Every structure is written in structure tokens, then in C-alpha cells.
């Protein structure tokens, strides 16, 4: 058994399958706790955590804050839009000022790839990456893999997962690929060739630009949002064209004649990459993913704080 004790969670790359399984087993316990009337444990009552969000977020921010509060931690929230970052303060100065108020852990989302690693080299606190530009979003990949694992009865070894959409700009896709490969799943990416990074096969994934073939192959479809905010060029003619060629709607789903599991990390653009009737169907576990996210983030925070990850 390879043992890696890590101080931070900066990405899935570099982790091993045992670490992921430790997170999942711990998350199983926290999920049980969250489903009980108590919902809370004082496990991190001596820990202070700062949530630093330099980029918009709904799910990740609320999920981390709930996870921290369910663990009894003291929590402080920071959002760049209402801070002195607007007055020209640097990232390190901002963070050091917050840390001088005796913060133990920092959960950070930032638009720059590598921002969390950079910070980890300059400050003493433990850092958890809540999404850094197009680089990684490790807790999203962990909650996605945990949701698949629970759906399939405890293992995703040999399961076929297709990630559909804007792979080029997606930190979720990259972190998912690393996590799913570690857990023995087969992974395919599907989308317009302009939105698939060159050499992505080197990560051990298949590529298919035809969604019908990709869905036919898959047990799970993880549908991604088109990240218009990260695109500095036009990668396809129009959103309507994208939906026609790559959107998952009821016709495409019904044509498969099998129980494809439908996932989406959110936020959803209804009617673009996924139709409302599919997003809200019995084959979709989108809200289950969000529920599981709190338990998975509790597990990550707890294990890191104990030095057991
Ligand atoms: N999935 C996800 O990262 O969503 P938010 O941007 O709302 O946090």
C-alpha cells in the first residue's frame, strides 16, 4: 500500500487510489451523520477555516461552508468582489492579512491556474483547492466519483464514463479524468474537436467527437457546461448548433434503450448542454451529487486537519 500523507489538497494528480478510498469511506460516515437528526460533530471545533473566493461560486462555496460548520469549525468567508483586492492588494498580502488572524486552513477558488500551489509555497496554512482556473477542481471530482461509486454499489472499476462538452476549459474534466482513472474506470471525452485539448489521450482517455457513439459506449454521461467566460475565441458556430450536435435531450436518451446515469457538476445551462426533462429525470443524479458534496468535503477537511490524508 502506497502511503502519501499530504498537507494540502491542490489537485487529484499525484494522489493514489488508497487516498481516494480513505476519503470515500470517511465520507460514507459523514453522509450517515448528515442524514441523522444530529447532523453535526465537534471534530474540528479548534480549527479556523477561511473560505477565499476570488471567482463566483454557488455550490462549492455553500458546500464548503456547510461542511465546515457541520464539523464545528470556526468559519470566515471572503469574496474578492467586496474586498480590498479591488484596491490593488496582492494575493499573498490579502491571504497573509487573513492568516494573521490565526486561520488554520484556507479553501480557495481563484481564476488563475496554479494559484493554490503558489499560495501553498508562501504561507503556513493548509490549502484546499476549490477550483483554480482551467487547472483542477479536486473536490468536484471526488464528489462525482463518490456519487458514481455509491450508485454502482461501492466500485466504479470497469465502468465507462463519458465526459461531454468543453473539455479544453474544464478543470472539472481534468480532475475527473485523474480520479476516474485511479479508480479503474474507463474514460472517454466527447465534444467538438476544437474543445478537446491535443494529446488528451496521454491521460489514458478515449476521444470521440460523435455523441451518439459516445453515449452508446458509456454507463455514465457527465455533461459539462460551455464555459463562455473562459473562451477568448469562437470554438463552434453558435450555442444552438452546439445543442443540436452535443446536447443531451430526451430523444437522445430514449434512443439508447439503457439506463445511462446522467451527471452534471453545475451550474446547468438548461436547454444548452442538457434539456430540462433529462436534468430532472430519474436517470439524473445531479442533486444527489450536491448532497454528497457536503459529506465528501467534510471528509477532506477532517482528514487533512488530522494529518491523515
Ligand atoms: N460545480 C461547481 O464548481 O459549481 P460552482 O461554480 O457553483 O461552485
XYZ file of C-alpha atoms and ligand atoms in Angstrom, residues 57-60 109 137 140 265-266, ligand 1:
17
model
C -19.403 30.082 -6.946
C -22.705 28.788 -5.582
C -22.367 25.041 -4.935
C -18.708 24.852 -3.884
C -11.128 29.427 -5.567
C -11.268 21.185 -9.114
C -15.767 18.219 -7.501
C -21.296 19.376 -11.927
C -23.445 22.527 -12.258
N -19.625 22.799 -9.635
C -19.202 23.997 -9.216
O -17.989 24.222 -9.016
O -20.182 24.925 -9.065
P -19.962 26.403 -8.514
O -19.177 27.154 -9.550
O -21.342 26.975 -8.310
O -19.194 26.315 -7.230
